[in-house]
Amino acid sequence: MNPIETDRLILRSFLEKDASSLFAYLSKPRVNCFVSEKVNTFEEARIEVKKRCKLKNSIAICLRDTDEVIGDLFFEKEEPDTYDIGWNINVDYQGKGYAFESAEALFIYLFEVKKARRIYAYVEDDNIRSQKLCKRLGMRNEGCFKEFISFINNEDGTPKYENTMQFAILKKEWDSNRES
């Protein structure tokens, strides 16, 4: 993917120099779905960033002025024209509109370049920020999967199953929302 520029951001592939920025937010995941990506040392962050450098569906969200990585976007092609997407923003940069700005740019890329017909995202029912972001992007809540997935264990070692909501938007809905 070629870099995408927005007013304040550059969306690009990961580079090996991004390890310290990646460590800053993967060392303390804010939501359970990112616990499996947790890195405990800078060396683990270097290994993770090397993996991400090779992935075409892992996008670094960088501040335009400094090129510092403040989060990432990811997408997975599920059907010929359907994409599963997600985001992870460093807590120090949340609440400033960066998630919306980067996700909107990703949607434009997927709809216009990749010719997506449908984009969807899974969001745990306690992740209110991501639910609000989905709605702001024009996505519909298509339902809630009860005790859908487990990312962490309860204190007794048994899996803690979380309720997961699915949000989605069709290209025609995206186009209609942008026209109004």
Coordinates of N, CA and C in Angstrom, one line a residue:
M1 N 0.8 -1.2 0.0 CA 0.0 0.0 0.0 C 0.9 1.2 0.0
N2 N 0.6 2.2 -0.9 CA 1.3 3.4 -0.9 C 0.8 4.3 0.4
P3 N 1.7 5.1 0.9 CA 1.3 5.9 2.0 C 0.0 6.8 1.7
I4 N -0.8 7.0 2.7 CA -2.0 7.8 2.6 C -1.8 9.0 3.5
E5 N -2.0 10.2 3.0 CA -1.9 11.4 3.9 C -3.2 12.0 4.1
T6 N -3.4 12.4 5.4 CA -4.6 13.1 5.8 C -4.1 14.5 6.3
D7 N -5.0 15.3 6.9 CA -4.5 16.6 7.3 C -3.4 16.5 8.4
R8 N -3.5 15.5 9.3 CA -2.6 15.4 10.4 C -1.8 14.1 10.4
L9 N -2.1 13.2 9.6 CA -1.5 11.8 9.7 C -0.9 11.3 8.4
I10 N -0.1 10.4 8.5 CA 0.4 9.6 7.4 C 0.1 8.1 7.7
L11 N -0.6 7.4 6.9 CA -0.8 6.0 7.0 C 0.2 5.3 6.1
R12 N 1.0 4.4 6.7 CA 2.1 3.8 5.9 C 2.4 2.4 6.5
S13 N 3.2 1.7 5.8 CA 3.7 0.4 6.3 C 4.6 0.6 7.5
F14 N 4.7 -0.4 8.3 CA 5.6 -0.3 9.5 C 7.0 -0.3 9.0
L15 N 7.9 0.3 9.7 CA 9.3 0.3 9.5 C 10.0 -0.1 10.8
E16 N 11.2 -0.7 10.7 CA 11.9 -1.2 11.9 C 12.1 -0.1 12.9
K17 N 12.2 1.1 12.5 CA 12.5 2.2 13.4 C 11.2 2.5 14.3
D18 N 10.1 1.9 14.0 CA 8.9 2.1 14.8 C 8.8 1.3 16.0
A19 N 9.8 0.5 16.4 CA 9.7 -0.4 17.5 C 9.4 0.3 18.9
S20 N 10.0 1.5 19.1 CA 9.8 2.1 20.4 C 8.4 2.7 20.5
S21 N 7.9 3.2 19.4 CA 6.5 3.7 19.4 C 5.5 2.6 19.5
L22 N 5.8 1.5 18.9 CA 4.9 0.3 19.0 C 4.9 -0.2 20.5
F23 N 6.1 -0.3 21.1 CA 6.2 -0.7 22.5 C 5.4 0.2 23.4
A24 N 5.3 1.5 23.1 CA 4.6 2.5 23.9 C 3.1 2.1 24.1
Y25 N 2.5 1.5 23.1 CA 1.1 1.2 23.3 C 0.8 -0.3 23.4
L26 N 1.7 -1.2 22.8 CA 1.4 -2.6 22.9 C 1.9 -3.1 24.3
S27 N 2.7 -2.4 25.0 CA 3.2 -2.8 26.4 C 2.1 -2.7 27.4
K28 N 1.0 -2.0 27.1 CA -0.1 -1.8 28.1 C -1.4 -1.7 27.3
P29 N -1.9 -2.8 26.8 CA -3.1 -2.8 26.0 C -4.3 -2.3 26.8
R30 N -5.1 -1.5 26.2 CA -6.2 -0.9 27.0 C -7.5 -1.7 26.9
V31 N -7.6 -2.5 25.9 CA -8.8 -3.4 25.8 C -8.3 -4.9 25.6
N32 N -9.1 -5.8 26.1 CA -8.7 -7.2 26.1 C -8.4 -7.8 24.8
C33 N -9.0 -7.3 23.7 CA -8.7 -7.9 22.4 C -7.3 -7.8 22.0
F34 N -6.6 -6.9 22.6 CA -5.2 -6.7 22.2 C -4.2 -7.3 23.2
V35 N -4.7 -8.0 24.2 CA -3.8 -8.6 25.2 C -2.9 -9.6 24.5
S36 N -3.4 -10.3 23.5 CA -2.5 -11.3 22.8 C -1.3 -10.7 22.1
E37 N -1.4 -9.4 21.8 CA -0.4 -8.7 21.1 C 0.6 -8.0 22.1
K38 N 0.3 -8.1 23.4 CA 1.1 -7.4 24.4 C 2.6 -7.8 24.2
V39 N 3.4 -6.8 24.3 CA 4.9 -7.0 24.3 C 5.4 -6.5 25.7
N40 N 6.3 -7.3 26.3 CA 6.8 -7.0 27.6 C 8.1 -6.3 27.6
T41 N 8.9 -6.4 26.5 CA 10.2 -5.8 26.4 C 10.4 -5.1 25.1
F42 N 11.4 -4.2 25.0 CA 11.7 -3.5 23.8 C 12.1 -4.6 22.7
E43 N 12.8 -5.6 23.1 CA 13.2 -6.6 22.1 C 11.9 -7.3 21.5
E44 N 10.9 -7.6 22.3 CA 9.7 -8.2 21.8 C 9.0 -7.2 20.8
A45 N 9.1 -5.9 21.1 CA 8.5 -4.9 20.2 C 9.3 -4.9 18.9
R46 N 10.6 -5.0 18.9 CA 11.4 -5.1 17.7 C 11.0 -6.3 16.8
I47 N 10.8 -7.4 17.5 CA 10.4 -8.6 16.8 C 9.0 -8.4 16.1
E48 N 8.1 -7.8 16.9 CA 6.8 -7.6 16.4 C 6.8 -6.6 15.2
V49 N 7.6 -5.6 15.3 CA 7.6 -4.6 14.2 C 8.2 -5.2 13.0
K50 N 9.1 -6.1 13.1 CA 9.7 -6.8 11.9 C 8.6 -7.6 11.2
K51 N 7.8 -8.3 12.0 CA 6.7 -9.0 11.5 C 5.7 -8.1 10.7
R52 N 5.4 -7.0 11.3 CA 4.4 -6.1 10.7 C 5.0 -5.4 9.5
C53 N 6.3 -5.3 9.4 CA 6.9 -4.7 8.2 C 6.6 -5.5 6.9
K54 N 6.4 -6.8 7.1 CA 6.1 -7.7 6.0 C 4.6 -7.8 5.6
L55 N 3.8 -7.3 6.5 CA 2.3 -7.5 6.3 C 1.7 -6.3 5.5
K56 N 0.9 -6.6 4.5 CA 0.3 -5.6 3.7 C -1.0 -5.1 4.3
N57 N -1.5 -5.8 5.3 CA -2.8 -5.4 5.9 C -2.6 -4.7 7.3
S58 N -1.4 -4.4 7.7 CA -1.1 -3.8 8.9 C -0.5 -2.4 8.6
I59 N -1.2 -1.4 9.1 CA -0.9 0.0 8.7 C -0.5 0.8 9.9
A60 N 0.6 1.5 9.9 CA 1.1 2.4 11.0 C 0.4 3.7 10.8
I61 N -0.2 4.2 11.9 CA -0.8 5.5 12.0 C 0.3 6.5 12.5
C62 N 0.8 7.4 11.7 CA 1.9 8.3 12.1 C 1.5 9.7 12.1
L63 N 2.0 10.5 13.0 CA 1.8 11.9 13.0 C 2.5 12.5 11.8
R64 N 1.8 13.3 11.1 CA 2.4 13.9 9.8 C 3.6 14.7 10.1
D65 N 3.6 15.5 11.2 CA 4.8 16.4 11.4 C 6.0 15.7 11.9
T66 N 5.9 14.5 12.6 CA 7.0 13.9 13.2 C 7.3 12.5 12.7
D67 N 6.3 11.9 12.1 CA 6.4 10.5 11.6 C 6.3 9.5 12.8
E68 N 6.0 9.9 14.0 CA 5.9 9.1 15.1 C 4.6 8.2 15.0
V69 N 4.8 6.9 15.2 CA 3.6 6.0 15.2 C 2.8 6.1 16.5
I70 N 1.5 6.4 16.3 CA 0.6 6.5 17.4 C -0.5 5.5 17.5
G71 N -0.4 4.5 16.6 CA -1.4 3.4 16.6 C -1.3 2.7 15.3
D72 N -2.3 1.8 15.1 CA -2.3 1.0 13.8 C -3.7 0.7 13.4
L73 N -3.8 0.5 12.1 CA -5.0 0.0 11.5 C -4.7 -1.4 10.9
F74 N -5.7 -2.2 10.8 CA -5.5 -3.5 10.2 C -6.8 -3.9 9.4
F75 N -6.7 -4.7 8.4 CA -7.8 -5.1 7.6 C -7.5 -6.5 7.1
E76 N -8.6 -7.2 6.9 CA -8.5 -8.6 6.4 C -9.6 -8.8 5.4
K77 N -9.2 -9.3 4.2 CA -10.2 -9.5 3.2 C -10.9 -10.9 3.5
E78 N -12.2 -10.8 3.7 CA -13.0 -12.0 4.1 C -13.7 -12.6 2.9
E79 N -14.2 -11.9 2.0 CA -14.9 -12.3 0.8 C -14.3 -11.5 -0.3
P80 N -14.6 -11.8 -1.5 CA -14.0 -11.0 -2.6 C -14.2 -9.5 -2.5
D81 N -15.3 -9.0 -1.7 CA -15.5 -7.6 -1.6 C -15.9 -7.2 -0.2
T82 N -15.5 -8.0 0.8 CA -15.8 -7.7 2.2 C -14.5 -7.7 3.0
Y83 N -14.4 -6.7 3.9 CA -13.2 -6.5 4.7 C -13.6 -6.4 6.2
D84 N -12.9 -7.1 7.0 CA -12.9 -6.9 8.5 C -11.8 -5.9 8.8
I85 N -12.1 -5.0 9.6 CA -11.2 -3.9 10.0 C -11.1 -3.7 11.5
G86 N -10.0 -3.0 11.9 CA -9.8 -2.7 13.3 C -8.8 -1.6 13.5
W87 N -8.7 -1.1 14.7 CA -7.7 -0.1 15.0 C -7.2 -0.2 16.4
N88 N -6.1 0.3 16.7 CA -5.5 0.4 18.1 C -4.7 1.7 18.2
I89 N -5.1 2.5 19.1 CA -4.5 3.8 19.2 C -3.9 3.9 20.6
N90 N -2.6 4.4 20.6 CA -1.9 4.7 21.8 C -2.8 5.6 22.7
V91 N -3.0 5.2 24.0 CA -3.9 5.9 24.9 C -3.5 7.3 25.0
D92 N -2.3 7.7 24.9 CA -1.8 9.1 25.0 C -2.4 10.0 23.9
Y93 N -2.9 9.3 22.8 CA -3.4 10.1 21.6 C -4.9 9.9 21.4
Q94 N -5.5 9.2 22.4 CA -7.0 9.1 22.2 C -7.7 10.3 22.6
G95 N -8.9 10.5 22.0 CA -9.7 11.6 22.3 C -9.4 12.9 21.5
K96 N -8.5 12.7 20.4 CA -8.0 13.9 19.6 C -8.5 13.7 18.2
G97 N -9.3 12.7 17.9 CA -9.8 12.6 16.5 C -8.9 11.8 15.6
Y98 N -7.8 11.3 16.1 CA -6.9 10.5 15.2 C -7.5 9.2 14.7
A99 N -8.2 8.5 15.6 CA -8.8 7.3 15.2 C -9.8 7.5 14.1
F100 N -10.7 8.5 14.2 CA -11.6 8.8 13.1 C -10.9 9.2 11.9
E101 N -10.0 10.0 11.9 CA -9.2 10.5 10.8 C -8.5 9.4 10.0
S102 N -7.9 8.5 10.8 CA -7.2 7.4 10.1 C -8.2 6.3 9.6
A103 N -9.2 6.0 10.4 CA -10.2 5.0 9.9 C -11.0 5.5 8.7
E104 N -11.3 6.8 8.7 CA -12.0 7.3 7.5 C -11.1 7.2 6.3
A105 N -9.8 7.4 6.4 CA -8.9 7.3 5.3 C -8.8 5.8 4.8
L106 N -8.8 4.9 5.8 CA -8.8 3.5 5.5 C -10.1 3.1 4.7
F107 N -11.2 3.6 5.2 CA -12.5 3.3 4.5 C -12.5 3.8 3.1
I108 N -12.0 5.0 2.8 CA -11.9 5.5 1.5 C -11.0 4.6 0.6
Y109 N -9.9 4.2 1.2 CA -8.9 3.3 0.5 C -9.6 2.0 0.1
L110 N -10.3 1.4 1.1 CA -10.9 0.1 0.9 C -12.1 0.2 -0.1
F111 N -12.9 1.2 0.0 CA -14.0 1.4 -0.9 C -13.6 1.8 -2.3
E112 N -12.6 2.7 -2.4 CA -12.3 3.2 -3.7 C -11.2 2.5 -4.4
V113 N -10.2 2.0 -3.7 CA -9.0 1.3 -4.3 C -9.3 -0.2 -4.4
K114 N -9.7 -0.7 -3.2 CA -9.9 -2.2 -3.1 C -11.3 -2.6 -3.6
K115 N -12.1 -1.7 -3.9 CA -13.5 -1.9 -4.4 C -14.3 -2.7 -3.4
A116 N -14.2 -2.4 -2.1 CA -15.0 -3.1 -1.1 C -16.5 -2.8 -1.3
R117 N -17.3 -3.8 -1.0 CA -18.7 -3.6 -1.0 C -19.2 -3.4 0.4
R118 N -18.5 -4.1 1.4 CA -18.9 -4.1 2.8 C -17.7 -4.1 3.7
I119 N -17.7 -3.3 4.7 CA -16.7 -3.3 5.7 C -17.4 -3.5 7.1
Y120 N -16.7 -4.4 7.9 CA -17.3 -4.6 9.2 C -16.2 -4.6 10.3
A121 N -16.6 -4.5 11.5 CA -15.7 -4.5 12.7 C -16.4 -5.2 13.8
Y122 N -15.6 -5.9 14.6 CA -16.0 -6.5 15.9 C -15.6 -5.6 17.0
V123 N -16.5 -5.3 18.0 CA -16.2 -4.4 19.1 C -16.8 -5.0 20.3
E124 N -15.9 -5.2 21.4 CA -16.5 -5.7 22.6 C -17.5 -4.8 23.2
D125 N -18.5 -5.3 23.9 CA -19.5 -4.5 24.4 C -19.1 -3.5 25.5
D126 N -17.9 -3.6 26.1 CA -17.4 -2.6 27.0 C -16.5 -1.6 26.4
N127 N -16.2 -1.7 25.1 CA -15.3 -0.8 24.5 C -16.2 0.4 23.8
I128 N -16.6 1.3 24.7 CA -17.5 2.3 24.3 C -16.9 3.3 23.3
R129 N -15.6 3.6 23.4 CA -14.9 4.5 22.5 C -15.0 3.9 21.0
S130 N -14.7 2.6 20.9 CA -14.7 2.0 19.5 C -16.2 2.0 19.0
Q131 N -17.1 1.7 19.9 CA -18.5 1.8 19.4 C -18.9 3.1 18.9
K132 N -18.5 4.2 19.6 CA -18.8 5.5 19.2 C -18.1 5.8 17.8
L133 N -16.9 5.4 17.7 CA -16.1 5.6 16.4 C -16.9 4.9 15.3
C134 N -17.3 3.7 15.5 CA -18.1 3.0 14.4 C -19.3 3.8 14.0
K135 N -20.0 4.3 15.0 CA -21.2 5.0 14.7 C -20.9 6.3 13.9
R136 N -19.8 7.0 14.4 CA -19.4 8.2 13.7 C -19.0 8.0 12.3
L137 N -18.4 6.8 12.0 CA -18.0 6.4 10.6 C -19.3 6.0 9.8
G138 N -20.4 6.0 10.4 CA -21.7 5.6 9.7 C -22.0 4.2 9.7
M139 N -21.3 3.4 10.5 CA -21.5 2.0 10.6 C -22.8 1.7 11.4
R140 N -23.5 0.6 11.1 CA -24.7 0.1 11.8 C -24.3 -0.9 12.8
N141 N -24.9 -1.0 13.9 CA -24.8 -2.1 14.8 C -25.6 -3.2 14.3
E142 N -25.0 -4.3 13.9 CA -25.8 -5.5 13.3 C -26.1 -6.5 14.4
G143 N -25.7 -6.3 15.6 CA -26.0 -7.3 16.6 C -24.9 -7.5 17.6
C144 N -25.3 -8.3 18.6 CA -24.3 -8.7 19.7 C -24.2 -10.2 19.8
F145 N -23.0 -10.7 19.7 CA -22.7 -12.1 19.9 C -22.5 -12.3 21.4
K146 N -23.3 -13.0 22.1 CA -23.2 -13.2 23.6 C -22.1 -14.2 23.9
E147 N -21.2 -13.8 24.8 CA -20.1 -14.7 25.2 C -19.4 -15.3 24.0
F148 N -19.0 -14.4 23.1 CA -18.5 -14.7 21.8 C -17.1 -15.2 21.8
I149 N -16.2 -14.6 22.5 CA -14.8 -14.9 22.5 C -14.1 -14.6 23.8
S150 N -13.0 -15.3 24.0 CA -12.3 -15.0 25.3 C -10.9 -14.6 24.9
F151 N -10.5 -13.5 25.5 CA -9.1 -12.9 25.3 C -8.3 -13.1 26.6
I152 N -9.0 -13.2 27.7 CA -8.3 -13.3 29.0 C -9.0 -14.3 29.8
N153 N -8.4 -14.7 31.0 CA -9.0 -15.6 31.9 C -9.5 -14.9 33.1
N154 N -10.5 -15.5 33.7 CA -11.0 -15.1 35.0 C -9.9 -15.4 36.1
E155 N -10.1 -15.0 37.3 CA -9.1 -15.2 38.4 C -8.9 -16.7 38.6
D156 N -10.0 -17.5 38.4 CA -9.9 -19.0 38.7 C -9.3 -19.7 37.5
G157 N -8.9 -19.0 36.4 CA -8.2 -19.6 35.3 C -9.1 -20.0 34.2
T158 N -10.4 -19.9 34.4 CA -11.4 -20.2 33.3 C -11.5 -19.1 32.3
P159 N -11.8 -19.3 31.1 CA -11.9 -18.2 30.1 C -13.0 -17.2 30.4
K160 N -12.7 -16.0 30.3 CA -13.7 -14.9 30.4 C -14.2 -14.6 29.1
Y161 N -15.4 -15.0 28.8 CA -16.0 -14.8 27.5 C -16.7 -13.4 27.5
E162 N -16.4 -12.7 26.4 CA -16.9 -11.3 26.2 C -18.0 -11.2 25.2
N163 N -19.0 -10.4 25.4 CA -20.0 -10.1 24.4 C -19.3 -9.2 23.3
T164 N -19.6 -9.5 22.1 CA -19.0 -8.8 21.0 C -20.0 -8.3 20.0
M165 N -20.0 -7.0 19.7 CA -20.9 -6.4 18.8 C -20.3 -6.4 17.4
Q166 N -21.1 -6.4 16.4 CA -20.6 -6.3 15.0 C -21.2 -5.1 14.4
F167 N -20.4 -4.2 13.9 CA -20.8 -3.0 13.2 C -20.4 -3.2 11.7
A168 N -21.2 -2.6 10.8 CA -20.9 -2.8 9.4 C -21.4 -1.6 8.6
I169 N -20.9 -1.4 7.4 CA -21.3 -0.4 6.5 C -21.1 -0.9 5.1
L170 N -22.1 -0.6 4.2 CA -22.0 -1.0 2.8 C -21.5 0.2 2.0
K171 N -20.9 0.0 0.9 CA -20.4 1.1 0.1 C -21.5 2.0 -0.3
K172 N -22.7 1.5 -0.6 CA -23.8 2.5 -1.0 C -24.2 3.3 0.2
E173 N -24.1 2.8 1.5 CA -24.4 3.6 2.6 C -23.3 4.6 2.9
W174 N -22.1 4.2 2.7 CA -21.0 5.2 2.8 C -21.1 6.3 1.8
D175 N -21.4 6.0 0.6 CA -21.6 7.0 -0.5 C -22.8 7.9 -0.1
S176 N -23.9 7.4 0.3 CA -25.0 8.2 0.7 C -24.7 9.1 1.9
N177 N -24.0 8.6 2.9 CA -23.7 9.4 4.0 C -22.7 10.6 3.6
R178 N -21.9 10.3 2.7 CA -20.9 11.4 2.3 C -21.6 12.4 1.4
E179 N -22.7 12.1 0.7 CA -23.4 13.0 -0.1 C -24.2 14.0 0.7
S180 N -24.7 13.5 1.9 CA -25.6 14.3 2.7 C -24.8 15.2 3.7

